[in-house]
């Protein structure tokens, strides 16, 4: 039996497939009734080790809107979480009950093992290495405002903050895949710097697409000529509270404020995958300002994820 198609990281898709998913999401967003029975009688199992708001609600709502059903399963209070059940057996068993498995976990190896042993598609809802659903929602958000720039790769995206981050990694992959320019403004400290494995992957892909993805230390250099300014929380799920003061000290020079936004293009978008803390990774005037599209990003998780499910099942 052939291994089913899964989505573990953004580059499991081609550039054309990303655009296909985004384009279909535009149509689905405008015409949700056309897909009201697309998942009729179908079930998705969602394994959650990390807390969630947008991911859980958007997937449950999306499956419901397509006539299907999503099961929320908390790893923390399950046999899997207590190490009485392993990933291998979990994947083998649950594949026989449902049509799709999705997981939000701490460790990338768990996603890889699920995909290896599952007989149905596996969707990475987030791990320590990738966040493909978020980035496809981001691409939909950009496409709605800058379709020509995104499709042609004539766009610069700049990320500010923690470079050793799942969102940062998949943004880097997406930029490389689309032949774009991207600057990552982050501390030089290894704890905040992208992993070499990701840098190597992105560099190899950039050779084929002409992308220019750089890590820089100067926030204004990164912001200059940018179409999209992007940041993420300084206190991701799993980071211990006693690390907050030190992380704020190290990351504060990379805060997105009005000066950063004014250095970018006049029509630049401000993006954040949420949750956010005003006064930390960005100022309130930025996240609540006219260039912010953070709640459009959040909404677009719903639309693009419905397409991801159908795409992996071969329904589009």
PDB file of N, CA, C and O in Angstrom, residues 77-138:
ATOM      1  N   UNK A  77      -3.518  13.858  28.909  1.00  0.00           N
ATOM      2  CA  UNK A  77      -4.233  12.973  29.837  1.00  0.00           C
ATOM      3  C   UNK A  77      -4.641  11.666  29.158  1.00  0.00           C
ATOM      4  O   UNK A  77      -5.644  11.054  29.500  1.00  0.00           O
ATOM      5  N   UNK A  78      -3.827  11.234  28.184  1.00  0.00           N
ATOM      6  CA  UNK A  78      -4.109  10.005  27.455  1.00  0.00           C
ATOM      7  C   UNK A  78      -3.021   8.967  27.711  1.00  0.00           C
ATOM      8  O   UNK A  78      -1.958   9.285  28.245  1.00  0.00           O
ATOM      9  N   UNK A  79      -3.236   7.729  27.321  1.00  0.00           N
ATOM     10  CA  UNK A  79      -2.184   6.712  27.432  1.00  0.00           C
ATOM     11  C   UNK A  79      -0.920   7.099  26.679  1.00  0.00           C
ATOM     12  O   UNK A  79       0.192   6.796  27.109  1.00  0.00           O
ATOM     13  N   UNK A  80      -1.091   7.813  25.537  1.00  0.00           N
ATOM     14  CA  UNK A  80       0.071   8.252  24.767  1.00  0.00           C
ATOM     15  C   UNK A  80       0.904   9.234  25.572  1.00  0.00           C
ATOM     16  O   UNK A  80       2.126   9.157  25.610  1.00  0.00           O
ATOM     17  N   UNK A  81       0.227  10.169  26.255  1.00  0.00           N
ATOM     18  CA  UNK A  81       0.937  11.144  27.052  1.00  0.00           C
ATOM     19  C   UNK A  81       1.627  10.546  28.258  1.00  0.00           C
ATOM     20  O   UNK A  81       2.627  11.051  28.747  1.00  0.00           O
ATOM     21  N   UNK A  82       1.090   9.437  28.774  1.00  0.00           N
ATOM     22  CA  UNK A  82       1.685   8.784  29.947  1.00  0.00           C
ATOM     23  C   UNK A  82       2.659   7.682  29.550  1.00  0.00           C
ATOM     24  O   UNK A  82       3.069   6.867  30.382  1.00  0.00           O
ATOM     25  N   UNK A  83       2.977   7.632  28.244  1.00  0.00           N
ATOM     26  CA  UNK A  83       3.984   6.708  27.716  1.00  0.00           C
ATOM     27  C   UNK A  83       3.552   5.246  27.795  1.00  0.00           C
ATOM     28  O   UNK A  83       4.376   4.340  27.753  1.00  0.00           O
ATOM     29  N   UNK A  84       2.254   5.000  27.900  1.00  0.00           N
ATOM     30  CA  UNK A  84       1.767   3.619  27.888  1.00  0.00           C
ATOM     31  C   UNK A  84       1.424   3.175  26.463  1.00  0.00           C
ATOM     32  O   UNK A  84       1.200   2.001  26.213  1.00  0.00           O
ATOM     33  N   UNK A  85       1.354   4.132  25.562  1.00  0.00           N
ATOM     34  CA  UNK A  85       1.035   3.849  24.163  1.00  0.00           C
ATOM     35  C   UNK A  85       2.067   4.587  23.312  1.00  0.00           C
ATOM     36  O   UNK A  85       2.327   5.764  23.532  1.00  0.00           O
ATOM     37  N   UNK A  86       2.684   3.919  22.356  1.00  0.00           N
ATOM     38  CA  UNK A  86       3.696   4.598  21.555  1.00  0.00           C
ATOM     39  C   UNK A  86       3.094   5.169  20.266  1.00  0.00           C
ATOM     40  O   UNK A  86       1.957   4.873  19.893  1.00  0.00           O
ATOM     41  N   UNK A  87       3.887   6.011  19.592  1.00  0.00           N
ATOM     42  CA  UNK A  87       3.427   6.679  18.382  1.00  0.00           C
ATOM     43  C   UNK A  87       3.108   5.654  17.287  1.00  0.00           C
ATOM     44  O   UNK A  87       2.101   5.777  16.573  1.00  0.00           O
ATOM     45  N   UNK A  88       3.951   4.655  17.159  1.00  0.00           N
ATOM     46  CA  UNK A  88       3.758   3.628  16.147  1.00  0.00           C
ATOM     47  C   UNK A  88       2.377   2.984  16.254  1.00  0.00           C
ATOM     48  O   UNK A  88       1.612   2.914  15.286  1.00  0.00           O
ATOM     49  N   UNK A  89       2.045   2.521  17.447  1.00  0.00           N
ATOM     50  CA  UNK A  89       0.766   1.839  17.642  1.00  0.00           C
ATOM     51  C   UNK A  89      -0.410   2.798  17.520  1.00  0.00           C
ATOM     52  O   UNK A  89      -1.477   2.442  17.004  1.00  0.00           O
ATOM     53  N   UNK A  90      -0.209   4.011  18.017  1.00  0.00           N
ATOM     54  CA  UNK A  90      -1.260   5.024  17.912  1.00  0.00           C
ATOM     55  C   UNK A  90      -1.599   5.292  16.451  1.00  0.00           C
ATOM     56  O   UNK A  90      -2.774   5.351  16.065  1.00  0.00           O
ATOM     57  N   UNK A  91      -0.572   5.468  15.624  1.00  0.00           N
ATOM     58  CA  UNK A  91      -0.792   5.739  14.203  1.00  0.00           C
ATOM     59  C   UNK A  91      -1.482   4.565  13.519  1.00  0.00           C
ATOM     60  O   UNK A  91      -2.439   4.741  12.740  1.00  0.00           O
ATOM     61  N   UNK A  92      -1.020   3.358  13.817  1.00  0.00           N
ATOM     62  CA  UNK A  92      -1.592   2.161  13.187  1.00  0.00           C
ATOM     63  C   UNK A  92      -3.066   1.969  13.555  1.00  0.00           C
ATOM     64  O   UNK A  92      -3.899   1.639  12.715  1.00  0.00           O
ATOM     65  N   UNK A  93      -3.367   2.162  14.840  1.00  0.00           N
ATOM     66  CA  UNK A  93      -4.750   1.965  15.305  1.00  0.00           C
ATOM     67  C   UNK A  93      -5.689   3.037  14.791  1.00  0.00           C
ATOM     68  O   UNK A  93      -6.745   2.739  14.211  1.00  0.00           O
ATOM     69  N   UNK A  94      -5.318   4.287  15.025  1.00  0.00           N
ATOM     70  CA  UNK A  94      -6.249   5.374  14.712  1.00  0.00           C
ATOM     71  C   UNK A  94      -6.456   5.542  13.206  1.00  0.00           C
ATOM     72  O   UNK A  94      -7.507   6.038  12.779  1.00  0.00           O
ATOM     73  N   UNK A  95      -5.483   5.126  12.409  1.00  0.00           N
ATOM     74  CA  UNK A  95      -5.654   5.170  10.950  1.00  0.00           C
ATOM     75  C   UNK A  95      -6.849   4.346  10.504  1.00  0.00           C
ATOM     76  O   UNK A  95      -7.434   4.587   9.446  1.00  0.00           O
ATOM     77  N   UNK A  96      -7.215   3.349  11.298  1.00  0.00           N
ATOM     78  CA  UNK A  96      -8.333   2.475  10.938  1.00  0.00           C
ATOM     79  C   UNK A  96      -9.692   3.078  11.327  1.00  0.00           C
ATOM     80  O   UNK A  96     -10.731   2.546  10.946  1.00  0.00           O
ATOM     81  N   UNK A  97      -9.647   4.166  12.112  1.00  0.00           N
ATOM     82  CA  UNK A  97     -10.884   4.790  12.573  1.00  0.00           C
ATOM     83  C   UNK A  97     -11.255   6.046  11.791  1.00  0.00           C
ATOM     84  O   UNK A  97     -12.438   6.405  11.723  1.00  0.00           O
ATOM     85  N   UNK A  98     -10.246   6.760  11.290  1.00  0.00           N
ATOM     86  CA  UNK A  98     -10.471   8.100  10.737  1.00  0.00           C
ATOM     87  C   UNK A  98      -9.836   8.233   9.358  1.00  0.00           C
ATOM     88  O   UNK A  98      -9.041   7.393   8.937  1.00  0.00           O
ATOM     89  N   UNK A  99     -10.195   9.338   8.687  1.00  0.00           N
ATOM     90  CA  UNK A  99      -9.650   9.593   7.340  1.00  0.00           C
ATOM     91  C   UNK A  99      -8.425  10.488   7.353  1.00  0.00           C
ATOM     92  O   UNK A  99      -7.635  10.496   6.401  1.00  0.00           O
ATOM     93  N   UNK A 100      -8.246  11.267   8.410  1.00  0.00           N
ATOM     94  CA  UNK A 100      -7.117  12.187   8.525  1.00  0.00           C
ATOM     95  C   UNK A 100      -6.677  12.242   9.983  1.00  0.00           C
ATOM     96  O   UNK A 100      -7.523  12.222  10.891  1.00  0.00           O
ATOM     97  N   UNK A 101      -5.368  12.308  10.199  1.00  0.00           N
ATOM     98  CA  UNK A 101      -4.816  12.528  11.543  1.00  0.00           C
ATOM     99  C   UNK A 101      -4.050  13.847  11.528  1.00  0.00           C
ATOM    100  O   UNK A 101      -3.295  14.127  10.589  1.00  0.00           O
ATOM    101  N   UNK A 102      -4.247  14.658  12.548  1.00  0.00           N
ATOM    102  CA  UNK A 102      -3.509  15.911  12.689  1.00  0.00           C
ATOM    103  C   UNK A 102      -2.937  15.964  14.106  1.00  0.00           C
ATOM    104  O   UNK A 102      -3.537  15.412  15.033  1.00  0.00           O
ATOM    105  N   UNK A 103      -1.793  16.611  14.264  1.00  0.00           N
ATOM    106  CA  UNK A 103      -1.154  16.625  15.581  1.00  0.00           C
ATOM    107  C   UNK A 103      -0.430  17.938  15.828  1.00  0.00           C
ATOM    108  O   UNK A 103       0.224  18.489  14.936  1.00  0.00           O
ATOM    109  N   UNK A 104      -0.560  18.416  17.066  1.00  0.00           N
ATOM    110  CA  UNK A 104       0.130  19.629  17.537  1.00  0.00           C
ATOM    111  C   UNK A 104       0.995  19.204  18.719  1.00  0.00           C
ATOM    112  O   UNK A 104       0.471  18.930  19.814  1.00  0.00           O
ATOM    113  N   UNK A 105       2.303  19.114  18.493  1.00  0.00           N
ATOM    114  CA  UNK A 105       3.203  18.483  19.459  1.00  0.00           C
ATOM    115  C   UNK A 105       4.451  19.335  19.688  1.00  0.00           C
ATOM    116  O   UNK A 105       4.700  20.304  18.977  1.00  0.00           O
ATOM    117  N   UNK A 106       5.242  18.920  20.654  1.00  0.00           N
ATOM    118  CA  UNK A 106       6.487  19.629  20.951  1.00  0.00           C
ATOM    119  C   UNK A 106       7.635  19.190  20.055  1.00  0.00           C
ATOM    120  O   UNK A 106       8.487  19.998  19.676  1.00  0.00           O
ATOM    121  N   UNK A 107       7.675  17.897  19.710  1.00  0.00           N
ATOM    122  CA  UNK A 107       8.852  17.315  19.083  1.00  0.00           C
ATOM    123  C   UNK A 107       8.587  16.909  17.638  1.00  0.00           C
ATOM    124  O   UNK A 107       7.622  16.194  17.348  1.00  0.00           O
ATOM    125  N   UNK A 108       9.449  17.344  16.733  1.00  0.00           N
ATOM    126  CA  UNK A 108       9.305  17.048  15.304  1.00  0.00           C
ATOM    127  C   UNK A 108       9.322  15.545  14.997  1.00  0.00           C
ATOM    128  O   UNK A 108       8.692  15.097  14.039  1.00  0.00           O
ATOM    129  N   UNK A 109      10.032  14.771  15.837  1.00  0.00           N
ATOM    130  CA  UNK A 109      10.118  13.345  15.579  1.00  0.00           C
ATOM    131  C   UNK A 109       8.760  12.661  15.730  1.00  0.00           C
ATOM    132  O   UNK A 109       8.469  11.672  15.045  1.00  0.00           O
ATOM    133  N   UNK A 110       7.917  13.201  16.598  1.00  0.00           N
ATOM    134  CA  UNK A 110       6.577  12.627  16.765  1.00  0.00           C
ATOM    135  C   UNK A 110       5.756  12.758  15.483  1.00  0.00           C
ATOM    136  O   UNK A 110       5.027  11.823  15.101  1.00  0.00           O
ATOM    137  N   UNK A 111       5.861  13.898  14.819  1.00  0.00           N
ATOM    138  CA  UNK A 111       5.161  14.094  13.554  1.00  0.00           C
ATOM    139  C   UNK A 111       5.713  13.138  12.501  1.00  0.00           C
ATOM    140  O   UNK A 111       4.961  12.501  11.742  1.00  0.00           O
ATOM    141  N   UNK A 112       7.024  13.017  12.442  1.00  0.00           N
ATOM    142  CA  UNK A 112       7.644  12.123  11.465  1.00  0.00           C
ATOM    143  C   UNK A 112       7.214  10.679  11.691  1.00  0.00           C
ATOM    144  O   UNK A 112       6.928   9.946  10.731  1.00  0.00           O
ATOM    145  N   UNK A 113       7.155  10.261  12.944  1.00  0.00           N
ATOM    146  CA  UNK A 113       6.758   8.884  13.252  1.00  0.00           C
ATOM    147  C   UNK A 113       5.283   8.645  12.939  1.00  0.00           C
ATOM    148  O   UNK A 113       4.903   7.578  12.443  1.00  0.00           O
ATOM    149  N   UNK A 114       4.449   9.634  13.239  1.00  0.00           N
ATOM    150  CA  UNK A 114       3.035   9.510  12.895  1.00  0.00           C
ATOM    151  C   UNK A 114       2.854   9.320  11.391  1.00  0.00           C
ATOM    152  O   UNK A 114       2.124   8.434  10.940  1.00  0.00           O
ATOM    153  N   UNK A 115       3.535  10.161  10.612  1.00  0.00           N
ATOM    154  CA  UNK A 115       3.406  10.095   9.162  1.00  0.00           C
ATOM    155  C   UNK A 115       3.973   8.781   8.612  1.00  0.00           C
ATOM    156  O   UNK A 115       3.421   8.211   7.663  1.00  0.00           O
ATOM    157  N   UNK A 116       5.040   8.304   9.226  1.00  0.00           N
ATOM    158  CA  UNK A 116       5.672   7.064   8.771  1.00  0.00           C
ATOM    159  C   UNK A 116       4.764   5.857   8.948  1.00  0.00           C
ATOM    160  O   UNK A 116       4.699   4.967   8.087  1.00  0.00           O
ATOM    161  N   UNK A 117       4.047   5.828  10.061  1.00  0.00           N
ATOM    162  CA  UNK A 117       3.277   4.624  10.405  1.00  0.00           C
ATOM    163  C   UNK A 117       1.776   4.747  10.129  1.00  0.00           C
ATOM    164  O   UNK A 117       1.053   3.748  10.225  1.00  0.00           O
ATOM    165  N   UNK A 118       1.311   5.933   9.792  1.00  0.00           N
ATOM    166  CA  UNK A 118      -0.108   6.125   9.512  1.00  0.00           C
ATOM    167  C   UNK A 118      -0.441   5.638   8.104  1.00  0.00           C
ATOM    168  O   UNK A 118       0.378   5.734   7.183  1.00  0.00           O
ATOM    169  N   UNK A 119      -1.643   5.159   7.933  1.00  0.00           N
ATOM    170  CA  UNK A 119      -2.124   4.783   6.602  1.00  0.00           C
ATOM    171  C   UNK A 119      -3.106   5.811   6.056  1.00  0.00           C
ATOM    172  O   UNK A 119      -3.742   5.575   5.032  1.00  0.00           O
ATOM    173  N   UNK A 120      -3.236   6.941   6.761  1.00  0.00           N
ATOM    174  CA  UNK A 120      -4.028   8.076   6.279  1.00  0.00           C
ATOM    175  C   UNK A 120      -3.151   9.327   6.346  1.00  0.00           C
ATOM    176  O   UNK A 120      -2.119   9.334   7.023  1.00  0.00           O
ATOM    177  N   UNK A 121      -3.526  10.394   5.642  1.00  0.00           N
ATOM    178  CA  UNK A 121      -2.708  11.618   5.678  1.00  0.00           C
ATOM    179  C   UNK A 121      -2.542  12.168   7.094  1.00  0.00           C
ATOM    180  O   UNK A 121      -3.464  12.110   7.912  1.00  0.00           O
ATOM    181  N   UNK A 122      -1.370  12.718   7.365  1.00  0.00           N
ATOM    182  CA  UNK A 122      -1.060  13.358   8.642  1.00  0.00           C
ATOM    183  C   UNK A 122      -0.761  14.828   8.383  1.00  0.00           C
ATOM    184  O   UNK A 122       0.013  15.165   7.477  1.00  0.00           O
ATOM    185  N   UNK A 123      -1.372  15.692   9.170  1.00  0.00           N
ATOM    186  CA  UNK A 123      -1.156  17.138   9.059  1.00  0.00           C
ATOM    187  C   UNK A 123      -0.439  17.621  10.316  1.00  0.00           C
ATOM    188  O   UNK A 123      -0.890  17.375  11.431  1.00  0.00           O
ATOM    189  N   UNK A 124       0.669  18.311  10.121  1.00  0.00           N
ATOM    190  CA  UNK A 124       1.397  18.918  11.226  1.00  0.00           C
ATOM    191  C   UNK A 124       0.692  20.212  11.630  1.00  0.00           C
ATOM    192  O   UNK A 124       0.702  21.190  10.877  1.00  0.00           O
ATOM    193  N   UNK A 125       0.100  20.209  12.805  1.00  0.00           N
ATOM    194  CA  UNK A 125      -0.566  21.408  13.321  1.00  0.00           C
ATOM    195  C   UNK A 125       0.406  22.339  14.025  1.00  0.00           C
ATOM    196  O   UNK A 125       0.026  23.438  14.402  1.00  0.00           O
ATOM    197  N   UNK A 126       1.628  21.885  14.225  1.00  0.00           N
ATOM    198  CA  UNK A 126       2.734  22.653  14.817  1.00  0.00           C
ATOM    199  C   UNK A 126       3.630  21.671  15.557  1.00  0.00           C
ATOM    200  O   UNK A 126       3.146  20.789  16.271  1.00  0.00           O
ATOM    201  N   UNK A 127       4.930  21.823  15.341  1.00  0.00           N
ATOM    202  CA  UNK A 127       5.929  21.158  16.178  1.00  0.00           C
ATOM    203  C   UNK A 127       7.082  22.135  16.345  1.00  0.00           C
ATOM    204  O   UNK A 127       6.904  23.337  16.119  1.00  0.00           O
ATOM    205  N   UNK A 128       8.247  21.663  16.728  1.00  0.00           N
ATOM    206  CA  UNK A 128       9.370  22.575  16.953  1.00  0.00           C
ATOM    207  C   UNK A 128      10.145  22.865  15.675  1.00  0.00           C
ATOM    208  O   UNK A 128      11.201  23.515  15.711  1.00  0.00           O
ATOM    209  N   UNK A 129       9.633  22.405  14.530  1.00  0.00           N
ATOM    210  CA  UNK A 129      10.382  22.497  13.278  1.00  0.00           C
ATOM    211  C   UNK A 129       9.589  23.165  12.162  1.00  0.00           C
ATOM    212  O   UNK A 129      10.173  23.656  11.209  1.00  0.00           O
ATOM    213  N   UNK A 130       8.259  23.187  12.282  1.00  0.00           N
ATOM    214  CA  UNK A 130       7.447  23.697  11.183  1.00  0.00           C
ATOM    215  C   UNK A 130       6.041  24.054  11.657  1.00  0.00           C
ATOM    216  O   UNK A 130       5.571  23.563  12.678  1.00  0.00           O
ATOM    217  N   UNK A 131       5.396  24.908  10.857  1.00  0.00           N
ATOM    218  CA  UNK A 131       3.996  25.279  11.103  1.00  0.00           C
ATOM    219  C   UNK A 131       3.344  25.568   9.750  1.00  0.00           C
ATOM    220  O   UNK A 131       2.931  26.696   9.456  1.00  0.00           O
ATOM    221  N   UNK A 132       3.211  24.550   8.906  1.00  0.00           N
ATOM    222  CA  UNK A 132       2.774  24.781   7.523  1.00  0.00           C
ATOM    223  C   UNK A 132       1.368  25.347   7.375  1.00  0.00           C
ATOM    224  O   UNK A 132       1.116  26.142   6.456  1.00  0.00           O
ATOM    225  N   UNK A 133       0.449  24.970   8.240  1.00  0.00           N
ATOM    226  CA  UNK A 133      -0.917  25.501   8.134  1.00  0.00           C
ATOM    227  C   UNK A 133      -0.926  27.008   8.341  1.00  0.00           C
ATOM    228  O   UNK A 133      -1.647  27.746   7.652  1.00  0.00           O
ATOM    229  N   UNK A 134      -0.133  27.484   9.279  1.00  0.00           N
ATOM    230  CA  UNK A 134      -0.056  28.916   9.531  1.00  0.00           C
ATOM    231  C   UNK A 134       0.502  29.659   8.322  1.00  0.00           C
ATOM    232  O   UNK A 134      -0.033  30.689   7.911  1.00  0.00           O
ATOM    233  N   UNK A 135       1.567  29.129   7.739  1.00  0.00           N
ATOM    234  CA  UNK A 135       2.210  29.840   6.633  1.00  0.00           C
ATOM    235  C   UNK A 135       1.315  29.858   5.402  1.00  0.00           C
ATOM    236  O   UNK A 135       1.249  30.858   4.676  1.00  0.00           O
ATOM    237  N   UNK A 136       0.573  28.787   5.141  1.00  0.00           N
ATOM    238  CA  UNK A 136      -0.363  28.810   4.016  1.00  0.00           C
ATOM    239  C   UNK A 136      -1.482  29.816   4.256  1.00  0.00           C
ATOM    240  O   UNK A 136      -1.949  30.478   3.317  1.00  0.00           O
ATOM    241  N   UNK A 137      -1.911  29.965   5.496  1.00  0.00           N
ATOM    242  CA  UNK A 137      -2.894  31.009   5.827  1.00  0.00           C
ATOM    243  C   UNK A 137      -2.284  32.397   5.625  1.00  0.00           C
ATOM    244  O   UNK A 137      -2.958  33.326   5.153  1.00  0.00           O
ATOM    245  N   UNK A 138      -1.015  32.540   5.974  1.00  0.00           N
ATOM    246  CA  UNK A 138      -0.312  33.811   5.751  1.00  0.00           C
ATOM    247  C   UNK A 138      -0.230  34.123   4.264  1.00  0.00           C
ATOM    248  O   UNK A 138      -0.431  35.270   3.841  1.00  0.00           O
TER     249      UNK A 138
END
